[in-house]
mmCIF file of C-alpha atoms and ligand atoms in Angstrom:
data_model
loop_
_atom_site.group_PDB
_atom_site.id
_atom_site.type_symbol
_atom_site.label_atom_id
_atom_site.label_comp_id
_atom_site.label_asym_id
_atom_site.label_seq_id
_atom_site.Cartn_x
_atom_site.Cartn_y
_atom_site.Cartn_z
ATOM 1 C CA MET A 1 -7.183 -7.917 -22.633
ATOM 2 C CA THR A 2 -6.415 -9.196 -19.101
ATOM 3 C CA HIS A 3 -4.594 -7.932 -16.128
ATOM 4 C CA PRO A 4 -1.023 -8.818 -15.229
ATOM 5 C CA THR A 5 -0.776 -12.284 -13.586
ATOM 6 C CA ILE A 6 -0.515 -11.307 -10.028
ATOM 7 C CA LYS A 7 -0.435 -13.998 -7.218
ATOM 8 C CA LEU A 8 -1.872 -12.028 -4.469
ATOM 9 C CA PRO A 9 -0.527 -12.976 -1.051
ATOM 10 C CA THR A 10 -2.806 -13.502 1.946
ATOM 11 C CA LEU A 11 -1.001 -10.932 3.903
ATOM 12 C CA ILE A 12 0.545 -7.586 2.905
ATOM 13 C CA ALA A 13 2.677 -5.722 5.511
ATOM 14 C CA HIS A 14 1.161 -2.260 5.843
ATOM 15 C CA ARG A 15 3.944 0.453 5.603
ATOM 16 C CA GLY A 16 6.380 -2.412 5.759
ATOM 17 C CA TYR A 17 6.204 -4.500 8.954
ATOM 18 C CA SER A 18 5.156 -1.284 10.848
ATOM 19 C CA ALA A 19 4.331 -3.164 14.138
ATOM 20 C CA ALA A 20 8.031 -4.021 14.380
ATOM 21 C CA ALA A 21 9.906 -1.148 12.700
ATOM 22 C CA PRO A 22 9.486 2.600 11.790
ATOM 23 C CA GLU A 23 6.820 2.650 9.068
ATOM 24 C CA ASN A 24 7.593 3.088 5.463
ATOM 25 C CA THR A 25 11.398 2.670 5.856
ATOM 26 C CA LEU A 26 13.886 0.344 4.456
ATOM 27 C CA THR A 27 14.211 -1.395 7.731
ATOM 28 C CA ALA A 28 10.474 -1.964 7.908
ATOM 29 C CA VAL A 29 10.617 -3.550 4.500
ATOM 30 C CA ARG A 30 13.566 -5.832 5.482
ATOM 31 C CA ALA A 31 11.672 -6.677 8.769
ATOM 32 C CA ALA A 32 8.650 -7.796 6.598
ATOM 33 C CA HIS A 33 10.876 -9.908 4.420
ATOM 34 C CA GLN A 34 12.668 -11.552 7.390
ATOM 35 C CA ALA A 35 9.352 -12.334 8.814
ATOM 36 C CA GLY A 36 8.372 -14.208 5.675
ATOM 37 C CA THR A 37 6.016 -11.623 4.188
ATOM 38 C CA THR A 38 6.405 -11.355 0.456
ATOM 39 C CA TRP A 39 4.457 -8.142 -0.252
ATOM 40 C CA VAL A 40 4.472 -4.724 1.458
ATOM 41 C CA GLU A 41 2.141 -1.658 1.170
ATOM 42 C CA LEU A 42 4.042 1.633 1.039
ATOM 43 C CA ASP A 43 3.035 5.372 0.554
ATOM 44 C CA VAL A 44 4.868 7.640 -1.907
ATOM 45 C CA GLN A 45 4.719 11.380 -2.252
ATOM 46 C CA LEU A 46 6.986 14.232 -3.425
ATOM 47 C CA LEU A 47 9.082 16.522 -1.410
ATOM 48 C CA GLY A 48 8.963 20.298 -2.346
ATOM 49 C CA ASP A 49 12.150 19.750 -4.616
ATOM 50 C CA GLY A 50 10.309 17.002 -6.498
ATOM 51 C CA THR A 51 12.105 13.980 -4.950
ATOM 52 C CA PRO A 52 9.782 11.037 -4.631
ATOM 53 C CA VAL A 53 9.887 9.555 -0.975
ATOM 54 C CA ILE A 54 8.281 6.913 0.958
ATOM 55 C CA TRP A 55 6.184 8.665 3.567
ATOM 56 C CA HIS A 56 2.646 8.724 4.800
ATOM 57 C CA ASP A 57 1.912 12.132 6.441
ATOM 58 C CA SER A 58 1.859 15.553 4.976
ATOM 59 C CA ASP A 59 4.553 16.615 7.560
ATOM 60 C CA VAL A 60 7.408 14.950 9.293
ATOM 61 C CA SER A 61 6.523 15.511 12.993
ATOM 62 C CA ARG A 62 4.909 12.121 13.784
ATOM 63 C CA CYS A 63 7.639 9.954 12.371
ATOM 64 C CA SER A 64 10.925 11.903 12.774
ATOM 65 C CA ASP A 65 12.711 14.147 15.135
ATOM 66 C CA GLY A 66 11.903 17.252 13.045
ATOM 67 C CA SER A 67 8.975 19.243 11.917
ATOM 68 C CA GLY A 68 7.743 20.886 8.725
ATOM 69 C CA LEU A 69 5.788 19.979 5.613
ATOM 70 C CA LEU A 70 7.043 17.671 2.898
ATOM 71 C CA ALA A 71 5.869 20.231 0.403
ATOM 72 C CA THR A 72 8.429 22.692 1.593
ATOM 73 C CA MET A 73 11.405 20.318 2.191
ATOM 74 C CA THR A 74 14.380 19.490 0.041
ATOM 75 C CA TRP A 75 16.084 16.129 -0.117
ATOM 76 C CA PRO A 76 19.221 17.316 1.783
ATOM 77 C CA GLN A 77 16.943 18.624 4.515
ATOM 78 C CA ALA A 78 14.935 15.480 4.641
ATOM 79 C CA GLN A 79 18.134 13.505 4.952
ATOM 80 C CA GLN A 80 19.037 15.502 8.097
ATOM 81 C CA LEU A 81 15.945 13.889 9.886
ATOM 82 C CA ASP A 82 16.081 10.861 12.190
ATOM 83 C CA ALA A 83 13.119 8.794 10.963
ATOM 84 C CA GLY A 84 13.710 5.918 13.471
ATOM 85 C CA SER A 85 14.221 7.193 16.990
ATOM 86 C CA TRP A 86 10.478 8.080 17.390
ATOM 87 C CA PHE A 87 9.848 4.314 17.073
ATOM 88 C CA GLY A 88 12.559 3.044 19.336
ATOM 89 C CA ASP A 89 16.168 3.638 20.174
ATOM 90 C CA ALA A 90 17.290 0.552 18.255
ATOM 91 C CA PHE A 91 16.215 2.447 15.010
ATOM 92 C CA ALA A 92 18.071 5.723 15.641
ATOM 93 C CA GLY A 93 19.673 7.068 12.512
ATOM 94 C CA GLU A 94 17.135 5.600 10.101
ATOM 95 C CA LYS A 95 16.579 7.952 7.182
ATOM 96 C CA MET A 96 13.580 8.837 5.198
ATOM 97 C CA ALA A 97 13.697 6.448 2.132
ATOM 98 C CA SER A 98 13.729 7.723 -1.434
ATOM 99 C CA LEU A 99 11.486 5.928 -3.831
ATOM 100 C CA GLU A 100 14.743 5.023 -5.767
ATOM 101 C CA ALA A 101 16.405 3.263 -2.802
ATOM 102 C CA MET A 102 13.059 1.583 -1.931
ATOM 103 C CA LEU A 103 12.615 0.182 -5.463
ATOM 104 C CA ALA A 104 16.253 -1.140 -5.432
ATOM 105 C CA LEU A 105 15.579 -2.929 -2.093
ATOM 106 C CA LEU A 106 12.219 -4.514 -3.349
ATOM 107 C CA ASN A 107 14.191 -5.876 -6.336
ATOM 108 C CA GLU A 108 17.033 -7.141 -4.121
ATOM 109 C CA LEU A 109 14.495 -8.956 -1.873
ATOM 110 C CA LYS A 110 12.265 -9.838 -4.910
ATOM 111 C CA MET A 111 9.148 -8.555 -3.063
ATOM 112 C CA GLY A 112 5.916 -7.382 -4.326
ATOM 113 C CA VAL A 113 4.671 -3.830 -3.578
ATOM 114 C CA ASN A 114 1.096 -2.248 -3.311
ATOM 115 C CA LEU A 115 2.352 1.344 -3.873
ATOM 116 C CA GLU A 116 -0.132 3.894 -2.635
ATOM 117 C CA ILE A 117 0.001 7.211 -4.433
ATOM 118 C CA LYS A 118 -0.586 9.372 -1.360
ATOM 119 C CA VAL A 119 -2.001 12.687 -2.473
ATOM 120 C CA ASN A 120 -2.122 14.732 0.743
ATOM 121 C CA LYS A 121 -4.312 17.802 1.029
ATOM 122 C CA GLY A 122 -3.256 20.564 -1.279
ATOM 123 C CA ARG A 123 -0.704 18.429 -3.287
ATOM 124 C CA ASP A 124 -0.783 17.882 -7.021
ATOM 125 C CA PRO A 125 -1.740 14.307 -7.987
ATOM 126 C CA ILE A 126 -0.517 14.771 -11.574
ATOM 127 C CA ALA A 127 2.970 15.898 -10.675
ATOM 128 C CA LEU A 128 3.311 13.003 -8.324
ATOM 129 C CA VAL A 129 2.208 10.393 -10.771
ATOM 130 C CA ASP A 130 4.306 11.888 -13.699
ATOM 131 C CA THR A 131 7.345 11.443 -11.527
ATOM 132 C CA VAL A 132 6.639 8.197 -9.743
ATOM 133 C CA LEU A 133 5.098 6.049 -12.574
ATOM 134 C CA PRO A 134 8.023 6.013 -15.064
ATOM 135 C CA MET A 135 10.434 5.119 -12.259
ATOM 136 C CA VAL A 136 8.229 2.244 -10.942
ATOM 137 C CA LEU A 137 7.347 0.857 -14.423
ATOM 138 C CA ASN A 138 11.076 0.849 -15.374
ATOM 139 C CA SER A 139 11.977 -0.908 -12.248
ATOM 140 C CA LEU A 140 9.422 -3.491 -11.181
ATOM 141 C CA PRO A 141 7.750 -6.338 -13.225
ATOM 142 C CA ALA A 142 4.110 -6.066 -13.574
ATOM 143 C CA GLU A 143 3.683 -9.310 -11.450
ATOM 144 C CA ARG A 144 5.103 -7.646 -8.384
ATOM 145 C CA LEU A 145 3.219 -4.237 -8.571
ATOM 146 C CA ILE A 146 -0.151 -2.822 -7.719
ATOM 147 C CA ILE A 147 -0.557 0.913 -7.876
ATOM 148 C CA SER A 148 -3.317 2.224 -5.541
ATOM 149 C CA SER A 149 -4.871 5.517 -4.502
ATOM 150 C CA PHE A 150 -7.830 7.246 -2.989
ATOM 151 C CA ASP A 151 -7.370 9.954 -5.555
ATOM 152 C CA ALA A 152 -9.279 9.354 -8.771
ATOM 153 C CA ASP A 153 -7.273 11.892 -10.747
ATOM 154 C CA ALA A 154 -4.046 10.299 -9.702
ATOM 155 C CA LEU A 155 -5.337 6.844 -10.868
ATOM 156 C CA SER A 156 -6.554 8.117 -14.202
ATOM 157 C CA ARG A 157 -3.166 9.649 -14.687
ATOM 158 C CA CYS A 158 -1.504 6.283 -13.878
ATOM 159 C CA ARG A 159 -3.621 4.543 -16.563
ATOM 160 C CA HIS A 160 -2.144 6.967 -19.173
ATOM 161 C CA PHE A 161 1.240 5.424 -18.446
ATOM 162 C CA ALA A 162 0.433 1.718 -18.876
ATOM 163 C CA ALA A 163 -2.491 -0.284 -20.249
ATOM 164 C CA LYS A 164 -4.473 -2.746 -18.278
ATOM 165 C CA GLU A 165 -2.301 -5.782 -19.265
ATOM 166 C CA THR A 166 0.891 -4.138 -17.935
ATOM 167 C CA LEU A 167 -0.281 -2.340 -14.717
ATOM 168 C CA ALA A 168 -2.612 -3.389 -11.993
ATOM 169 C CA ILE A 169 -4.496 -0.527 -10.488
ATOM 170 C CA GLY A 170 -6.165 -0.727 -7.086
ATOM 171 C CA VAL A 171 -9.006 1.780 -6.175
ATOM 172 C CA LEU A 172 -8.963 2.752 -2.353
ATOM 173 C CA PHE A 173 -12.266 3.279 -0.604
ATOM 174 C CA GLY A 174 -13.083 4.245 2.978
ATOM 175 C CA SER A 175 -16.901 3.627 2.919
ATOM 176 C CA THR A 176 -17.782 2.115 -0.378
ATOM 177 C CA PRO A 177 -19.265 4.927 -2.550
ATOM 178 C CA LYS A 178 -22.538 4.394 -4.491
ATOM 179 C CA ASN A 179 -20.497 4.912 -7.735
ATOM 180 C CA TRP A 180 -17.832 2.460 -6.921
ATOM 181 C CA ARG A 181 -18.296 0.472 -10.114
ATOM 182 C CA ALA A 182 -17.942 3.539 -12.303
ATOM 183 C CA GLN A 183 -14.766 4.633 -10.439
ATOM 184 C CA CYS A 184 -13.326 1.086 -10.911
ATOM 185 C CA GLU A 185 -14.368 0.849 -14.569
ATOM 186 C CA ALA A 186 -12.858 4.383 -15.272
ATOM 187 C CA VAL A 187 -9.384 3.032 -14.547
ATOM 188 C CA GLU A 188 -9.840 -0.564 -15.543
ATOM 189 C CA ALA A 189 -9.077 -1.572 -11.947
ATOM 190 C CA PHE A 190 -7.658 -4.873 -10.951
ATOM 191 C CA SER A 191 -8.563 -4.581 -7.228
ATOM 192 C CA ILE A 192 -10.506 -2.835 -4.672
ATOM 193 C CA HIS A 193 -8.987 -1.877 -1.368
ATOM 194 C CA SER A 194 -11.463 -1.432 1.304
ATOM 195 C CA HIS A 195 -11.455 -0.140 4.842
ATOM 196 C CA TRP A 196 -12.455 -3.576 6.218
ATOM 197 C CA PRO A 197 -14.899 -2.522 9.108
ATOM 198 C CA ARG A 198 -16.954 -0.555 6.563
ATOM 199 C CA LEU A 199 -17.154 -3.056 3.896
ATOM 200 C CA LYS A 200 -20.621 -4.918 3.731
ATOM 201 C CA ARG A 201 -20.868 -8.528 2.603
ATOM 202 C CA THR A 202 -23.304 -7.587 -0.134
ATOM 203 C CA GLN A 203 -20.785 -5.073 -1.444
ATOM 204 C CA ALA A 204 -17.989 -7.573 -1.433
ATOM 205 C CA ASP A 205 -20.180 -10.078 -3.297
ATOM 206 C CA ALA A 206 -20.952 -7.603 -6.001
ATOM 207 C CA MET A 207 -17.327 -6.633 -6.315
ATOM 208 C CA LYS A 208 -16.286 -10.222 -6.805
ATOM 209 C CA ARG A 209 -19.061 -10.925 -9.254
ATOM 210 C CA ASP A 210 -17.649 -7.968 -11.275
ATOM 211 C CA GLY A 211 -14.151 -9.714 -11.186
ATOM 212 C CA TYR A 212 -12.378 -7.555 -8.837
ATOM 213 C CA GLN A 213 -9.928 -8.760 -6.369
ATOM 214 C CA ILE A 214 -10.594 -7.361 -2.758
ATOM 215 C CA LEU A 215 -7.854 -6.244 -0.448
ATOM 216 C CA CYS A 216 -8.746 -4.998 3.074
ATOM 217 C CA TYR A 217 -6.937 -2.491 5.175
ATOM 218 C CA THR A 218 -5.841 -2.390 7.959
ATOM 219 C CA PRO A 219 -7.061 -5.307 10.092
ATOM 220 C CA ASN A 220 -4.606 -5.975 13.127
ATOM 221 C CA ASP A 221 -6.711 -8.323 15.089
ATOM 222 C CA PRO A 222 -6.767 -11.681 13.241
ATOM 223 C CA SER A 223 -9.699 -13.046 15.157
ATOM 224 C CA ALA A 224 -11.864 -9.933 14.520
ATOM 225 C CA PHE A 225 -11.127 -10.399 10.827
ATOM 226 C CA GLU A 226 -11.509 -14.139 10.663
ATOM 227 C CA SER A 227 -15.054 -14.225 9.126
ATOM 228 C CA ARG A 228 -13.951 -11.937 6.244
ATOM 229 C CA TRP A 229 -11.889 -14.832 4.745
ATOM 230 C CA THR A 230 -15.098 -16.637 4.015
ATOM 231 C CA TRP A 231 -16.226 -13.581 1.980
ATOM 232 C CA GLY A 232 -13.334 -14.232 -0.528
ATOM 233 C CA ILE A 233 -11.088 -11.455 0.534
ATOM 234 C CA ALA A 234 -7.895 -11.875 -1.326
ATOM 235 C CA SER A 235 -5.388 -10.079 1.097
ATOM 236 C CA ALA A 236 -5.316 -8.379 4.381
ATOM 237 C CA ILE A 237 -2.994 -5.347 4.484
ATOM 238 C CA THR A 238 -1.961 -5.461 8.076
ATOM 239 C CA ASP A 239 0.652 -3.906 10.510
ATOM 240 C CA GLU A 240 0.792 -7.305 12.152
ATOM 241 C CA PRO A 241 1.677 -9.891 9.468
ATOM 242 C CA VAL A 242 3.450 -12.224 11.930
ATOM 243 C CA ALA A 243 0.460 -12.335 14.414
ATOM 244 C CA PHE A 244 -1.837 -12.876 11.465
ATOM 245 C CA GLN A 245 0.146 -15.623 10.003
ATOM 246 C CA ARG A 246 0.520 -17.343 13.403
ATOM 247 C CA PHE A 247 -3.335 -17.139 13.768
ATOM 248 C CA LEU A 248 -3.903 -18.717 10.225
ATOM 249 C CA ASP A 249 -1.417 -21.461 10.836
ATOM 250 C CA ASN A 250 -3.041 -22.352 14.083
ATOM 251 C CA ARG A 251 -6.478 -22.229 12.514
ATOM 252 C CA ARG A 252 -5.413 -24.643 9.780
ATOM 253 C CA GLN A 253 -4.139 -27.174 12.446
ATOM 254 C CA ARG A 254 -7.415 -27.136 14.366
HETATM 255 O O1 G3P B 1 -3.418 1.250 1.235
HETATM 256 C C1 G3P B 1 -4.105 0.962 2.417
HETATM 257 C C2 G3P B 1 -3.917 1.998 3.490
HETATM 258 O O2 G3P B 1 -2.525 2.284 3.602
HETATM 259 C C3 G3P B 1 -4.811 3.282 3.248
HETATM 260 O O3 G3P B 1 -4.714 4.191 4.283
HETATM 261 O O4 G3P B 1 -3.875 6.113 5.608
HETATM 262 O O5 G3P B 1 -2.784 3.857 5.927
HETATM 263 O O6 G3P B 1 -2.383 5.133 3.833
HETATM 264 P P1 G3P B 1 -3.396 4.845 4.948
HETATM 265 MG MG1 MG B 2 -1.114 3.694 2.662
#
């Protein structure tokens, strides 16, 4: 039994091309595509009325002109928000994206997605997964999908929906915990997504020996990250895919 055949890209645009457009929006994904990036990382969670949306925080104050918790918001209320002006006038009128609209865009652009199941404090991982997984599995081919989360309960629930050969699961770590291997084995993980400054070389070596792909979040300075490529890191999940690509192209020419 093997994992889906996923050709991991060197660069994954974090929350879309979030250095150039408001994070986690349709525009940020289009910007990543226009910049030549083939995969994006996005966060998904539920509104209070159960609508799955692409959003990172537990509330809307940082990334919109409104305030309030997602957990108490309905879809019509969320659509009243301007989720673009906070980033720049050029993005005024941008809406919070539904998962449904985002999946349609990813298919239109034939992009891959590392979809992070974002379980914010006090939220129910099971309700989130039970809503999101059927939609995603119906919409995207296994070759263009990784489901990731910091939340072990969410990942276990994901595994109930699809076996190892049809769904790649990524386990997110801040610092690598002592039981990282058990956590990965419990969900038959495809990949480990590590906070890059806290990942040690010896840990990366052990992860690779065990057959895991390693993705690192969120390096934004390509020269600071340069040595990590020699560790066998598969992908960098970055806000700055264009700067990273330019750096890698220049390095190749040297
Ligand atoms: O998936 C990598 C990264 O997005 C995890 O942290 O807080 O940016 O969602 P965060
Ligand atoms: Mg994320």
